[in-house]
CSV table of N, CA and C in Angstrom, one decimal:
chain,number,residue,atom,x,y,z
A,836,UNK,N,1.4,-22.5,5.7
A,836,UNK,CA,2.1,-21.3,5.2
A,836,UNK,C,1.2,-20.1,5.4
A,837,UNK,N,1.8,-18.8,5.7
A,837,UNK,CA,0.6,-17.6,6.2
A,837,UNK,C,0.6,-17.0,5.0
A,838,UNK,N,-0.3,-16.4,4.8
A,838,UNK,CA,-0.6,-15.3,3.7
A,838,UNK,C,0.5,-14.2,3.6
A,839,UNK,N,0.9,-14.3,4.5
A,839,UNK,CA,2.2,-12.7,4.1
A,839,UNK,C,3.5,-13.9,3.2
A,840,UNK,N,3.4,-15.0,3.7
A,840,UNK,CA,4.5,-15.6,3.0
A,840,UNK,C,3.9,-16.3,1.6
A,841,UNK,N,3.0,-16.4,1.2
A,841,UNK,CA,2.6,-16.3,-0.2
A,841,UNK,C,2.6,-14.9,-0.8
A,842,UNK,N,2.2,-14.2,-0.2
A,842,UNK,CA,2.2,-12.7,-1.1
A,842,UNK,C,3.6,-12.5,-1.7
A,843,UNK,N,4.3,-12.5,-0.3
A,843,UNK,CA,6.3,-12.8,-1.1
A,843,UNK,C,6.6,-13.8,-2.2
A,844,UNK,N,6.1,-14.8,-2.0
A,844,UNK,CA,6.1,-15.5,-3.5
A,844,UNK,C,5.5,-15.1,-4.3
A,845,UNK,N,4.5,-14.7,-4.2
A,845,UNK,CA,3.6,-14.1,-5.5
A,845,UNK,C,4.4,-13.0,-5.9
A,846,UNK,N,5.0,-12.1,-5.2
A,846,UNK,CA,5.6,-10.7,-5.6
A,846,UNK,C,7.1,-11.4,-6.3
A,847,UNK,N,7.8,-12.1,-6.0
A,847,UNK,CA,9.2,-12.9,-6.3
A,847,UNK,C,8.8,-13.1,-7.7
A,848,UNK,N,7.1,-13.8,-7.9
A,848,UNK,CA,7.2,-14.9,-9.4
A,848,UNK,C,6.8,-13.7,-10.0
A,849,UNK,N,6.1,-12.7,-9.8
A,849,UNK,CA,5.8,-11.2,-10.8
A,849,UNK,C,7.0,-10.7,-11.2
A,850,UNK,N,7.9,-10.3,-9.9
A,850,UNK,CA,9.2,-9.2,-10.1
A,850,UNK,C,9.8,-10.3,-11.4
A,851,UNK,N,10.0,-11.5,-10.9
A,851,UNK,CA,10.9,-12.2,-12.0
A,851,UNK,C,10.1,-12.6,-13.3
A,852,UNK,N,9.1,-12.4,-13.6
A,852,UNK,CA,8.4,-12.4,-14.6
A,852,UNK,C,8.5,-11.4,-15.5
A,853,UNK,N,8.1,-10.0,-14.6
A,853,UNK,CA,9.3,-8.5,-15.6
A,853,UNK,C,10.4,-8.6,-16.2
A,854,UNK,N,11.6,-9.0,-15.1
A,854,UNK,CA,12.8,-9.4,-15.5
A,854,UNK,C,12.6,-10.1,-16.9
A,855,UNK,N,12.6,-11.3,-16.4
A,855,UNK,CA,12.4,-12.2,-17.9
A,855,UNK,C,11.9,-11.8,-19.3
A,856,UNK,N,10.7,-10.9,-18.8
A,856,UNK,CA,10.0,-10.5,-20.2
A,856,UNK,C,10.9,-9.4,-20.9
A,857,UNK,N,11.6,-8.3,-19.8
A,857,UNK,CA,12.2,-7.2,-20.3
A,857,UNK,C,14.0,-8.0,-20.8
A,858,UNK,N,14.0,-9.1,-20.4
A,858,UNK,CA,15.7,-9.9,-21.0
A,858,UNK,C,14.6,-10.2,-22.7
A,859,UNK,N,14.0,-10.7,-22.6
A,859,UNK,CA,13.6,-11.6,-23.7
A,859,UNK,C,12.8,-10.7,-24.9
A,860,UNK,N,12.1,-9.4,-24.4
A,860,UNK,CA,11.5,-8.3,-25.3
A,860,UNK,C,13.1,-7.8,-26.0
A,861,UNK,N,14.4,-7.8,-25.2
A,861,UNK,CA,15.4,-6.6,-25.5
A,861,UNK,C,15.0,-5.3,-25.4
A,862,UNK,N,14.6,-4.7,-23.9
A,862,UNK,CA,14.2,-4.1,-23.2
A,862,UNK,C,14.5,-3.6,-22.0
A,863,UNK,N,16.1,-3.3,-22.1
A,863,UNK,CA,17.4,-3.0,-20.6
A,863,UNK,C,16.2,-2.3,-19.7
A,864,UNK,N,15.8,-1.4,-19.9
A,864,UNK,CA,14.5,-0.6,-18.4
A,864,UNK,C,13.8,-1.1,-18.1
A,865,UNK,N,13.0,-1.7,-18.9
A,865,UNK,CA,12.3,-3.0,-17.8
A,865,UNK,C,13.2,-4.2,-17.3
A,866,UNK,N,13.7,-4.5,-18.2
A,866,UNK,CA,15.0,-5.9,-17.0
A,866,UNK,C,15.3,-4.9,-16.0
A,867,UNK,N,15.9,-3.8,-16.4
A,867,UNK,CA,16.6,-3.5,-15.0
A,867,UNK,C,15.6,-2.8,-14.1
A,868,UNK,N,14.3,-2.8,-14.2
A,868,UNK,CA,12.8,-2.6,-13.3
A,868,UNK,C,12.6,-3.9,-12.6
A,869,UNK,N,12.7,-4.9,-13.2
A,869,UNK,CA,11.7,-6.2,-12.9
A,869,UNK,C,13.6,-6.6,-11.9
A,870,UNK,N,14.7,-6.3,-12.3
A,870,UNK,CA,15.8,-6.5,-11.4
A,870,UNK,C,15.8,-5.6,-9.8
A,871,UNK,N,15.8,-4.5,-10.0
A,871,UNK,CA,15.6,-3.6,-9.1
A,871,UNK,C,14.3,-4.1,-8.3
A,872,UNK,N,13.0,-4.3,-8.4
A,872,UNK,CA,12.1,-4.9,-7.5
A,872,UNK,C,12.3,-6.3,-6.7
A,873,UNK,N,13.3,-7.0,-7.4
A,873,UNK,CA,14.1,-8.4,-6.8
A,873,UNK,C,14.5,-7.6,-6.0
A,874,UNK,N,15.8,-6.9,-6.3
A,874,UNK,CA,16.9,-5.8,-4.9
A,874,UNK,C,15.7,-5.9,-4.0
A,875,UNK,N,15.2,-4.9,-4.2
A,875,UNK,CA,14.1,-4.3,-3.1
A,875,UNK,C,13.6,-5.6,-2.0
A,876,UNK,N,13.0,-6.8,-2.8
A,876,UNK,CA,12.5,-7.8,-1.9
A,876,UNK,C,13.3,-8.3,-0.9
A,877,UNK,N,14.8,-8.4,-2.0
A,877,UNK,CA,15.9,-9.3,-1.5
A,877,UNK,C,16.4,-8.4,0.1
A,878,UNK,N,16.6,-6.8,0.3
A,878,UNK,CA,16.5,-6.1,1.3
A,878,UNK,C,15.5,-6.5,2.2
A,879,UNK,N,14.3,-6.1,1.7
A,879,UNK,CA,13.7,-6.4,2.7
A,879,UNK,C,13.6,-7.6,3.2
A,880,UNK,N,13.7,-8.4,2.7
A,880,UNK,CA,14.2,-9.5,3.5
A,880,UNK,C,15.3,-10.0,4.4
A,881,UNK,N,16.3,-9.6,3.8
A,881,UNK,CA,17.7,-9.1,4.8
A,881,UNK,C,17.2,-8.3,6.2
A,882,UNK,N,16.7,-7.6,5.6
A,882,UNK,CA,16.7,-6.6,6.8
A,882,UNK,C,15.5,-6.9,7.9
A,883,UNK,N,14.6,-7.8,7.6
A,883,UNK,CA,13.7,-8.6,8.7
A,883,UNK,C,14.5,-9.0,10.2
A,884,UNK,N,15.5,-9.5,10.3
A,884,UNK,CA,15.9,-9.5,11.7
A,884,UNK,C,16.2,-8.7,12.2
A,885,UNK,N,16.4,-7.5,12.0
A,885,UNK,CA,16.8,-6.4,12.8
A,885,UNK,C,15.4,-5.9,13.0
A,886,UNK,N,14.7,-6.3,12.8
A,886,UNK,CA,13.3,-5.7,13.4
A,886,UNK,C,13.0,-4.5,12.8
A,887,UNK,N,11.8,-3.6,13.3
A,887,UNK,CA,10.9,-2.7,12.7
A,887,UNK,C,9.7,-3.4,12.1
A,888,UNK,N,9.3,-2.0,11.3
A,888,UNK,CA,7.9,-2.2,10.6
A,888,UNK,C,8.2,-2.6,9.1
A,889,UNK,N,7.2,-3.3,9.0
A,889,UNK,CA,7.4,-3.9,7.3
A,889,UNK,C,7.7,-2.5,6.5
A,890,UNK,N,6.4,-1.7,7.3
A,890,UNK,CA,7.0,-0.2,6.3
A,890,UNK,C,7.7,0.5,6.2
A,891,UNK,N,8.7,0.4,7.2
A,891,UNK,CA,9.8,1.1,6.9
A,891,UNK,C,10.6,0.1,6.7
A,892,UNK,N,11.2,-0.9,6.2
A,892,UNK,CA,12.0,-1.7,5.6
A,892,UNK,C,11.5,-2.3,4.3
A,893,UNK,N,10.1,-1.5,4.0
A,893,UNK,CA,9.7,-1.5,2.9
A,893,UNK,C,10.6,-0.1,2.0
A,894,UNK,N,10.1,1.0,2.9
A,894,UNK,CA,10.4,2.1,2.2
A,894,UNK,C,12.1,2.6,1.8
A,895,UNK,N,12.6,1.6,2.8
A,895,UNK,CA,14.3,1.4,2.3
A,895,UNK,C,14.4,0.5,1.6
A,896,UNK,N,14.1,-0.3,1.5
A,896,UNK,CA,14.7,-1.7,0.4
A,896,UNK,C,14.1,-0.6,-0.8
A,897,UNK,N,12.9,-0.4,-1.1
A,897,UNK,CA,12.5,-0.1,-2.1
A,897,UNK,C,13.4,1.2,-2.8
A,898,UNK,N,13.5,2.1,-1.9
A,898,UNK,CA,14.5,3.3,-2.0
A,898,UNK,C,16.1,2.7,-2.8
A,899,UNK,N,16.3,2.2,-1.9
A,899,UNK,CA,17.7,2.0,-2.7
A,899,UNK,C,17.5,0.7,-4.0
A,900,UNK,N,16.0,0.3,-4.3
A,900,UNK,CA,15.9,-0.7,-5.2
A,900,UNK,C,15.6,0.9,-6.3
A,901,UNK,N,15.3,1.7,-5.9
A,901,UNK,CA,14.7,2.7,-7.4
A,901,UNK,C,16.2,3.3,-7.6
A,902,UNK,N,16.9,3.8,-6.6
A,902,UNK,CA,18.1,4.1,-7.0
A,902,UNK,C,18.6,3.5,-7.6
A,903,UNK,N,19.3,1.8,-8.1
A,903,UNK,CA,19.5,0.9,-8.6
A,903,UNK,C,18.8,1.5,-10.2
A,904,UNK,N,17.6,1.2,-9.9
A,904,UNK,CA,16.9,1.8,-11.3
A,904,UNK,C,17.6,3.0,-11.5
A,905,UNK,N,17.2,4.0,-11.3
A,905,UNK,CA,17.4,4.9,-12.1
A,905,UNK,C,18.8,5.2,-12.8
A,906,UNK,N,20.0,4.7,-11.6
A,906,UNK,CA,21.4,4.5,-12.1
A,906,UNK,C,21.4,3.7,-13.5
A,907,UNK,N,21.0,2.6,-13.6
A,907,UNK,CA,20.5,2.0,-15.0
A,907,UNK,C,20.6,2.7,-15.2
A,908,UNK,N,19.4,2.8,-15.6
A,908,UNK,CA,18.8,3.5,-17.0
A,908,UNK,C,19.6,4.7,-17.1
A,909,UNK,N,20.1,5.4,-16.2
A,909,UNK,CA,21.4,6.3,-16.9
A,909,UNK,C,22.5,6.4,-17.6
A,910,UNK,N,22.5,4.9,-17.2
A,910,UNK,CA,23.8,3.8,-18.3
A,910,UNK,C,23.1,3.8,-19.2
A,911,UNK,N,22.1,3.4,-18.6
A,911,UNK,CA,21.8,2.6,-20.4
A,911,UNK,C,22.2,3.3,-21.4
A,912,UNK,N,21.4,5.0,-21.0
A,912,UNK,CA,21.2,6.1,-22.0
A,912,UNK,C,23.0,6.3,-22.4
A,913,UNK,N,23.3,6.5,-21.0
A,913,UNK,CA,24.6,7.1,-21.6
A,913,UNK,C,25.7,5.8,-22.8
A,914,UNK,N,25.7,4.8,-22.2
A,914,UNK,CA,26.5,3.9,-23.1
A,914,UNK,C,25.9,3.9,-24.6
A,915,UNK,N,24.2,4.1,-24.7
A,915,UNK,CA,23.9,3.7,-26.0
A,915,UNK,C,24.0,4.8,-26.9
């Protein structure tokens, strides 16, 4: 197994570790932080066949993972 493919696991068992702690604190902005960093991974992973640089299919997944975020938490505010 290479090191770039443990780092992705280690980043998977962290992001989902936010998740969890922000479902289990009752804490919608961090769930939906520690959700949005899943998005982001789950992109960039998708988007590995089409080739490029890790960093720019970093800086997209992650882009439309904060967008995700921030939409949250605009709900959040507005529904509550």
């Amino acid at each position: 197994m290479s090191i770039y493919t443990l780092v992705q696991l280690f980043e998977v068992v962290l992001f989902a570790a936010v998740l969890g702690y922000g479902i289990l604190a009752h804490l919608p902005s961090l769930a939906l932080l520690g959700g949005g960093l899943l998005v982001g991974k789950a992109i960039l992973n998708i988007l590995a066949p089409e080739g490029g640089t890790v960093f720019r299919r970093s800086v997209f997944a992650y882009a439309v993972a904060g967008i995700y975020v921030v939409v949250g938490v605009l709900l959040i505010h507005v529904v509550t």
